[in-house]
Short mmCIF file of C-alpha atoms and ligand atoms in Angstrom, two decimals:
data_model
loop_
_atom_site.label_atom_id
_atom_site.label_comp_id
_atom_site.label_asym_id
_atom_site.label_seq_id
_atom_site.Cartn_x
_atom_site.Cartn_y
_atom_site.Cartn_z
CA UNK A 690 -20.83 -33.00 9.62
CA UNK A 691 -21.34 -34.29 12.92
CA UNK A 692 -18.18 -33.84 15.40
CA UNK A 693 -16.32 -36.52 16.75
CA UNK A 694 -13.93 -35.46 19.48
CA UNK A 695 -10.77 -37.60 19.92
CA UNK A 696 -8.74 -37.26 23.25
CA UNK A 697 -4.81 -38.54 23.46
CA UNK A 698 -4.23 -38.68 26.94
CA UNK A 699 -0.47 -37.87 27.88
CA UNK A 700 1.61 -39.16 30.76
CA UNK A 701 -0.42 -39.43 34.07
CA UNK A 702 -3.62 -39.29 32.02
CA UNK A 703 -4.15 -43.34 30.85
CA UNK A 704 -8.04 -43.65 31.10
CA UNK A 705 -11.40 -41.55 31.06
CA UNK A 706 -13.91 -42.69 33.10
CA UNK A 707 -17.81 -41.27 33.11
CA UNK A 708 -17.89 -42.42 29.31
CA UNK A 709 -21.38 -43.28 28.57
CA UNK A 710 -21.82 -46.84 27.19
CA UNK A 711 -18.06 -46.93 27.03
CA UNK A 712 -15.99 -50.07 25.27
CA UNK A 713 -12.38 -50.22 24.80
CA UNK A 714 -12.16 -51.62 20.65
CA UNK A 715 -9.09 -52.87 19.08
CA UNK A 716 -7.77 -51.88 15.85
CA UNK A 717 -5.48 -52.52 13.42
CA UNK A 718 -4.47 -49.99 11.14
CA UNK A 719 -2.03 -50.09 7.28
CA UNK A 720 0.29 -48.12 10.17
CA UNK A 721 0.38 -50.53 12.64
CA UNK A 722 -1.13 -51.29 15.42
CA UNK A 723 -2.00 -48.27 17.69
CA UNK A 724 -0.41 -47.18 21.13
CA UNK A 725 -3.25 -49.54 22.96
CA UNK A 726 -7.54 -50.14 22.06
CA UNK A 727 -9.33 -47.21 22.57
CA UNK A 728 -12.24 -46.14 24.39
CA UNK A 729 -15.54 -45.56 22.62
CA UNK A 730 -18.67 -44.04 24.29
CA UNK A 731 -20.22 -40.65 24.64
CA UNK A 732 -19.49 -37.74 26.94
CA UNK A 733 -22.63 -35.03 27.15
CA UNK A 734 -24.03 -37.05 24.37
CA UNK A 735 -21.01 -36.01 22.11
CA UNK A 736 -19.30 -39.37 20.84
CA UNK A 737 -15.77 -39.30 22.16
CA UNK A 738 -12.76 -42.08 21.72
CA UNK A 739 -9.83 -41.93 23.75
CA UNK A 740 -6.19 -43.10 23.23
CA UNK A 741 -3.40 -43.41 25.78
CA UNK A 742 -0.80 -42.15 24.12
CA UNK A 743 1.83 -44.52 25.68
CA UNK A 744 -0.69 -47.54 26.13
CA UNK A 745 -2.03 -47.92 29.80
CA UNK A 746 0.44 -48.30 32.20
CA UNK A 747 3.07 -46.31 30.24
CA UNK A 748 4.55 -49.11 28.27
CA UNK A 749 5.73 -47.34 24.98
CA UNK A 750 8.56 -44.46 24.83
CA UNK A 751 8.63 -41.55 23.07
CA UNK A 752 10.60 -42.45 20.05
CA UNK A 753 8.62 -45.39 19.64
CA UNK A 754 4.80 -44.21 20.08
CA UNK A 755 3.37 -45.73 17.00
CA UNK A 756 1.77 -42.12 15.99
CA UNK A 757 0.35 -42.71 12.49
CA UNK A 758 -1.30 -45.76 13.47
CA UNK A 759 -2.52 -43.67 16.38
CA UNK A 760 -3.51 -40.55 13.71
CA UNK A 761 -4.90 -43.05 11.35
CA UNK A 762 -7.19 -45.13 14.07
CA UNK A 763 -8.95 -42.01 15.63
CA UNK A 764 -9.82 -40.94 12.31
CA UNK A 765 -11.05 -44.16 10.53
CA UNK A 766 -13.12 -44.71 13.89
CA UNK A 767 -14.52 -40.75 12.55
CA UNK A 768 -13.45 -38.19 14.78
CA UNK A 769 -13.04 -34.77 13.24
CA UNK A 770 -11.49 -32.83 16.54
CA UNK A 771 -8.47 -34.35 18.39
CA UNK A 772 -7.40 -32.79 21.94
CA UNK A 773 -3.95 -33.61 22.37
CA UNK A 774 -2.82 -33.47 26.64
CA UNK A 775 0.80 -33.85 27.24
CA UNK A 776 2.88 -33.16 30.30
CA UNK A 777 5.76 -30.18 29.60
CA UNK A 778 8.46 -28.56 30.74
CA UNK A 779 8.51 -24.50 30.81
CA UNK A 780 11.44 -22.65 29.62
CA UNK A 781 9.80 -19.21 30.79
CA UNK A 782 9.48 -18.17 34.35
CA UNK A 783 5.72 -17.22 33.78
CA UNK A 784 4.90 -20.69 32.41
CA UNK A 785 4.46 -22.23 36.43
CA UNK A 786 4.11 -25.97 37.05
CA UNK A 787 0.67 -26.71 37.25
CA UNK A 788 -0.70 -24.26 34.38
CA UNK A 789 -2.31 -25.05 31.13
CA UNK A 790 -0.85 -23.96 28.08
CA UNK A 791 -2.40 -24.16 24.59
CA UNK A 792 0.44 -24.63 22.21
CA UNK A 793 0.11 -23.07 18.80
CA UNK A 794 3.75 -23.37 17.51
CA UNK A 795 6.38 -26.17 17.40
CA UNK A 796 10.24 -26.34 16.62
CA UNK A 797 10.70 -30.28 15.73
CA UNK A 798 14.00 -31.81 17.30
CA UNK A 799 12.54 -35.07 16.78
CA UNK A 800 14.99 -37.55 14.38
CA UNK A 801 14.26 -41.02 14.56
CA UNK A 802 10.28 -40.77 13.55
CA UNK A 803 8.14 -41.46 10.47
CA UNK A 804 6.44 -38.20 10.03
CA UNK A 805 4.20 -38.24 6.93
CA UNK A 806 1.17 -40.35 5.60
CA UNK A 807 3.18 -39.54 2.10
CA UNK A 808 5.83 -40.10 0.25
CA UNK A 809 7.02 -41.79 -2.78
CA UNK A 810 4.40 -42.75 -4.86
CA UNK A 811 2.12 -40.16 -3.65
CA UNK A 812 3.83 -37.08 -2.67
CA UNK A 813 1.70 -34.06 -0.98
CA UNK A 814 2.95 -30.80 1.01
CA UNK A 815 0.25 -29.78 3.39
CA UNK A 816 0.85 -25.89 5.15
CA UNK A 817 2.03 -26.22 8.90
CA UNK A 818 2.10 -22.21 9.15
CA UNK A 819 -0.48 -22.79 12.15
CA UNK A 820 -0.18 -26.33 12.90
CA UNK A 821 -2.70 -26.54 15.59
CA UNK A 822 -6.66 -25.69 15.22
CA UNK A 823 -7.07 -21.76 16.84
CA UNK A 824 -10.81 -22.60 16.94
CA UNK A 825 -10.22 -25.75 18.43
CA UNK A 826 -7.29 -24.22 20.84
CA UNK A 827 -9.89 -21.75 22.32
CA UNK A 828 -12.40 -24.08 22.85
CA UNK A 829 -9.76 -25.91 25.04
CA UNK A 830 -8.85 -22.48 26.53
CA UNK A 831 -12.72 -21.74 27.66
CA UNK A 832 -13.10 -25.46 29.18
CA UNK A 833 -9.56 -25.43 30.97
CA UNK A 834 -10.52 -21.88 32.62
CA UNK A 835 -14.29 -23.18 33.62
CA UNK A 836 -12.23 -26.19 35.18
CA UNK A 837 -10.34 -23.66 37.34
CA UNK A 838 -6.78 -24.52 35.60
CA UNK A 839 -4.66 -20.94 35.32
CA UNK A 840 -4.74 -21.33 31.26
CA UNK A 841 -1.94 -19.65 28.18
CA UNK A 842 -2.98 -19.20 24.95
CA UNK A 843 -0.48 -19.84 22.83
CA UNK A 844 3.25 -21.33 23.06
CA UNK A 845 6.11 -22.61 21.29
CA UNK A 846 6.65 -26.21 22.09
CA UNK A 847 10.25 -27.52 21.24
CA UNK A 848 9.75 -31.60 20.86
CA UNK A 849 12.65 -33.20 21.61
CA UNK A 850 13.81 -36.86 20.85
CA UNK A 851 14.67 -38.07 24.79
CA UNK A 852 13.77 -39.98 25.97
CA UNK A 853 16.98 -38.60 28.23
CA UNK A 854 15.50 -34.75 29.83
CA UNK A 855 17.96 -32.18 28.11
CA UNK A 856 21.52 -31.26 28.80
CA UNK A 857 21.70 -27.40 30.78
CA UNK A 858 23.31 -25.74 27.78
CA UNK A 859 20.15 -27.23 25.69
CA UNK A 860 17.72 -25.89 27.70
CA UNK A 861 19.13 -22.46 28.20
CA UNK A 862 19.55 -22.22 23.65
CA UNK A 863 15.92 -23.46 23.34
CA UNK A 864 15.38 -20.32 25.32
CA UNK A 865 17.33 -18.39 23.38
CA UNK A 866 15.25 -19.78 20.44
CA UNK A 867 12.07 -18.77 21.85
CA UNK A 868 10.76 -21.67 22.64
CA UNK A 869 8.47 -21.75 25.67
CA UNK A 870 7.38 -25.05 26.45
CA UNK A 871 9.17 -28.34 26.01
CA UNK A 872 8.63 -32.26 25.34
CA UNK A 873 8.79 -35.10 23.45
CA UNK A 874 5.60 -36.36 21.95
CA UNK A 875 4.04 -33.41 20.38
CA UNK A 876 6.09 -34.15 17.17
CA UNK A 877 5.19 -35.90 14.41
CA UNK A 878 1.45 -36.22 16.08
CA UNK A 879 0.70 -32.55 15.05
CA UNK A 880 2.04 -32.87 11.64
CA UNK A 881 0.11 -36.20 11.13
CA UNK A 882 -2.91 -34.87 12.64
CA UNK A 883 -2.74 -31.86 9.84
CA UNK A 884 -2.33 -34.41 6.90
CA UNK A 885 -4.93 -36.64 8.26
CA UNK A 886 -7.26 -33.12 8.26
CA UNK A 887 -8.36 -33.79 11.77
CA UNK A 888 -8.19 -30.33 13.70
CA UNK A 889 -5.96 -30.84 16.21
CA UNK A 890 -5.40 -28.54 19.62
CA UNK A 891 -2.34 -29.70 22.21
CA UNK A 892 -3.69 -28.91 25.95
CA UNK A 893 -0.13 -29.35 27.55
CA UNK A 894 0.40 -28.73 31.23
CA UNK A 895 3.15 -27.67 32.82
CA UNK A 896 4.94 -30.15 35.55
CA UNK A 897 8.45 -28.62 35.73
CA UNK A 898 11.33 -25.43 35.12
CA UNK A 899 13.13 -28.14 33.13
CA UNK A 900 16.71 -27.87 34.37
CA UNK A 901 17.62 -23.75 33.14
CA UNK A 902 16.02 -22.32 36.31
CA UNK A 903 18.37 -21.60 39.34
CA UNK A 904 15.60 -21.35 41.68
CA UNK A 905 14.38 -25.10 40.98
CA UNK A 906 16.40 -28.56 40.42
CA UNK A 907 16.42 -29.86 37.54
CA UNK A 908 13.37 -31.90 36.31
CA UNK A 909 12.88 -35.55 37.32
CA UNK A 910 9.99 -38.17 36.85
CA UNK A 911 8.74 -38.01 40.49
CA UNK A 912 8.54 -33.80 39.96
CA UNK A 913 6.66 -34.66 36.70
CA UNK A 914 4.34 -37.00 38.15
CA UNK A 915 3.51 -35.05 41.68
CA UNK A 916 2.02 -32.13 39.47
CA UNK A 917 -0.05 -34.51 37.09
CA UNK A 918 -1.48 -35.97 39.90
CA UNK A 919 -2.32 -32.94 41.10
CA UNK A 920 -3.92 -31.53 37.97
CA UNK A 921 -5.77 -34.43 37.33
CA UNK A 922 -9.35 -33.33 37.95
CA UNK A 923 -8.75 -30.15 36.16
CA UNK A 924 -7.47 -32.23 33.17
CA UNK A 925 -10.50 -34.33 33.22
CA UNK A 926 -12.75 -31.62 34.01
CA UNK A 927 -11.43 -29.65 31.19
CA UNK A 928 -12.30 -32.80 28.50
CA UNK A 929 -15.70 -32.70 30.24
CA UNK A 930 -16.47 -29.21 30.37
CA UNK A 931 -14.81 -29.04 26.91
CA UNK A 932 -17.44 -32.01 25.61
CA UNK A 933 -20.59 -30.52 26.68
CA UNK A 934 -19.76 -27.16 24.63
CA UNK A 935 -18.43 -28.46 21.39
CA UNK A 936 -21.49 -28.25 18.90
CA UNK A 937 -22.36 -31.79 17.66
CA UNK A 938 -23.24 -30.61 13.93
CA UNK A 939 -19.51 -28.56 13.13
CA UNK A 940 -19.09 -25.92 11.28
CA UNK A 941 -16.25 -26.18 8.60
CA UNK A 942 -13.03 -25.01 10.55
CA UNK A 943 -12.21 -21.42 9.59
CA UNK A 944 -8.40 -22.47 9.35
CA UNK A 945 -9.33 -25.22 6.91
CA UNK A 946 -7.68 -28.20 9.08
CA UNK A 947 -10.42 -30.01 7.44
CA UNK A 948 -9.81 -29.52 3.96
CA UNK A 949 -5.93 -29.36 4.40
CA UNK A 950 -5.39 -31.91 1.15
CA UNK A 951 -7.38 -29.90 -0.75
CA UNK A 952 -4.33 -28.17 -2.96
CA UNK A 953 -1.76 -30.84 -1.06
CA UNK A 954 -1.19 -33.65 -3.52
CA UNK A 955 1.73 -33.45 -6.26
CA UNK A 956 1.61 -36.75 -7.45
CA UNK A 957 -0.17 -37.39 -10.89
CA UNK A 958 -3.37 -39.73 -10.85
CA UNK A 959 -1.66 -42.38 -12.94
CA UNK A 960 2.01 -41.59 -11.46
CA UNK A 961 0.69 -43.07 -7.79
CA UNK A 962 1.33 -46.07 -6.18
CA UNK A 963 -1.72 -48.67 -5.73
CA UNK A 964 0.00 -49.92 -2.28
CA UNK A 965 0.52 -46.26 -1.06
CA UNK A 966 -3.18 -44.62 -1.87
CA UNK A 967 -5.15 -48.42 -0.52
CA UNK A 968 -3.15 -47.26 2.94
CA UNK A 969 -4.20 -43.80 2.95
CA UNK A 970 -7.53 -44.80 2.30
CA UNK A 971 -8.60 -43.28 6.18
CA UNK A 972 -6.17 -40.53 6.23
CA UNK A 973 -6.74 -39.22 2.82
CA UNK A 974 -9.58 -41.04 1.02
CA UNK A 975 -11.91 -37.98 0.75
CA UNK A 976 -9.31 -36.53 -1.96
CA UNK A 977 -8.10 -39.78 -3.23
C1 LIG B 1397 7.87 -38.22 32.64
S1 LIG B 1397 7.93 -36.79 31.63
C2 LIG B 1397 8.35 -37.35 30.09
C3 LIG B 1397 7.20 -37.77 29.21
O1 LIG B 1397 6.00 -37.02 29.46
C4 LIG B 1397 5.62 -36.36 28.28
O2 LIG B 1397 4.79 -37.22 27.52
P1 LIG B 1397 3.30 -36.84 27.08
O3 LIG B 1397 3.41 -35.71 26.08
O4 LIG B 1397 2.75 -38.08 26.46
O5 LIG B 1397 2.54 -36.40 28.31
C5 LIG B 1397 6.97 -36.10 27.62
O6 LIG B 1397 6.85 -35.70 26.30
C6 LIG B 1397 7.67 -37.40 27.82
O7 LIG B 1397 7.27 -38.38 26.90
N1 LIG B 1398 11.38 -30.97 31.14
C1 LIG B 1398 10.83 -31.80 30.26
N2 LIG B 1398 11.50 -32.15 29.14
C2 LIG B 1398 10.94 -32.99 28.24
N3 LIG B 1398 9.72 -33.56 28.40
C3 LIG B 1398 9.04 -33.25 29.50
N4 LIG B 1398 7.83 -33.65 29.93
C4 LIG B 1398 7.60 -33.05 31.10
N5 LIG B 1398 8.65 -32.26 31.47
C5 LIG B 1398 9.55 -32.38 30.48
#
């Protein structure tokens, strides 16, 4: 199968220019409407489309990011990889503003968002054990590090609802919890990106202590914006770097994110719902 690689740029990252024979399209999807059109060219040859998560100039808030039309689009336009950047907070003194992190674990706070493709009328249970793409994650890791970013494999990202930053006592029990970054847009966009069997890797980068660490105030936009300004070249570098190694003909992921709907569905054949299965005809369609 030939690879696709999707890109949802975070907060600070809106844009990606040096597309070849770029265009931004607009699409409608049986989820809505996405967070903005998205931009479709090539990068090294590899076809690449690229979302801004919050629509360009950062109209749409957490709660509200529209993300199964946002799941839905990048995979009906046919993109098999997704690299997910987002700007954290670190609960752990080692996590420093301005490093990469690749997270491979989450702990959902999140309560106000639609966070399935399924339901009633066609009912499926897909395995979040390790809800991002290790092959994908270390593919990230090896482009970050060529782009000079100081890179961590591997971290627990607690998504939070906001859009308010968290209270002291917060901070210091998702600690406690072992969570070691924080934010508030990595959930239900992993969990969507599972069910829609896109592999899916979450390059987040540090911009702030959050509020638990005595040495440093607690976070505010203008502390969250100086460091993604600042890691902006390595951020695009990293997508660049991390398009010119991705093979164009992929191998079938070795942690099956592409066939995650393979033993998924519950629902009998004549038990589903017409209306449900004609909108997961993008999402789901290859076991429909
Ligand atoms: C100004 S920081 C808060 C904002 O930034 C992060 O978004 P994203 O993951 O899209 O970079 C965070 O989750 C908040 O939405
Ligand atoms: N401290 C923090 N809490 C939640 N989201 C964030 N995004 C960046 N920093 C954050």
């Amino acid at each position: 199968m030939q690879t696709m690689l999707g890109i949802i740029g975070g907060s600070g990252l809106y844009d990606m220019a040096g597309l070849e024979g770029a265009s931004w399209v607009k699409l409608k999807t049986p989820w809505g409407v996405p967070s903005d059109e998205i931009l479709v060219g090539r990068l090294s040859g590899l076809p690449v489309a690229f979302l801004p998560r919050h629509g360009r100039g950062h109209r749409i808030a957490p709660a509200d990011l529209p993300a199964q039309a946002n799941i839905d689009a990048l995979k009906r336009l046919g993109c098999t990889d997704v690299l997910a950047v987002s700007a954290v907070g670190s609960l752990r003194v080692d996590y420093a503003p301005g490093d990469f992190v690749l997270v491979d674990q989450y702990i959902d706070r999140t309560t106000q968002r639609p966070a399935s493709f399924f339901g009633t009328g066609c009912v499926a249970h897909v395995s979040l054990a390790q809800p991002t793409c290790p092959r994908l994650s270390a593919q990230v890791a090896t482009a970050a590090e060529s782009a000079g970013a100081k890179v961590h494999l591997g971290a627990t990202y607690l998504a939070m609802e906001g859009p308010q930053f968290s209270t002291l006592a917060e901070s210091r029990m998702y600690r406690s919890w072992g969570a070691d970054v924080i934010g508030m847009t990595g959930m239900p966009e992993a969990r969507l990106a599972r069910e829609a069997e896109l592999c899916y890797a979450s390059l987040a980068m540090v911009t702030d202590y959050d509020c638990w660490h005595e040495g440093h105030g607690a976070v505010d936009v203008a502390q969250v914006i100086a460091t993604l300004t600042a890691n902006a070249a390595a951020a695009k570098a990293t997508v660049g770097a991390l398009a010119s190694a991705l093979p164009h003909d992929r191998a079938p992921c070795p942690n099956g994110c592409d066939r995650a709907l393979d033993h998924a569905l519950m629902t009998a054949q004549d038990k589903r719902d017409p209306a449900l299965l004609a909108k997961l005809d993008a999402v789901a369609g290859r076991v429909l």
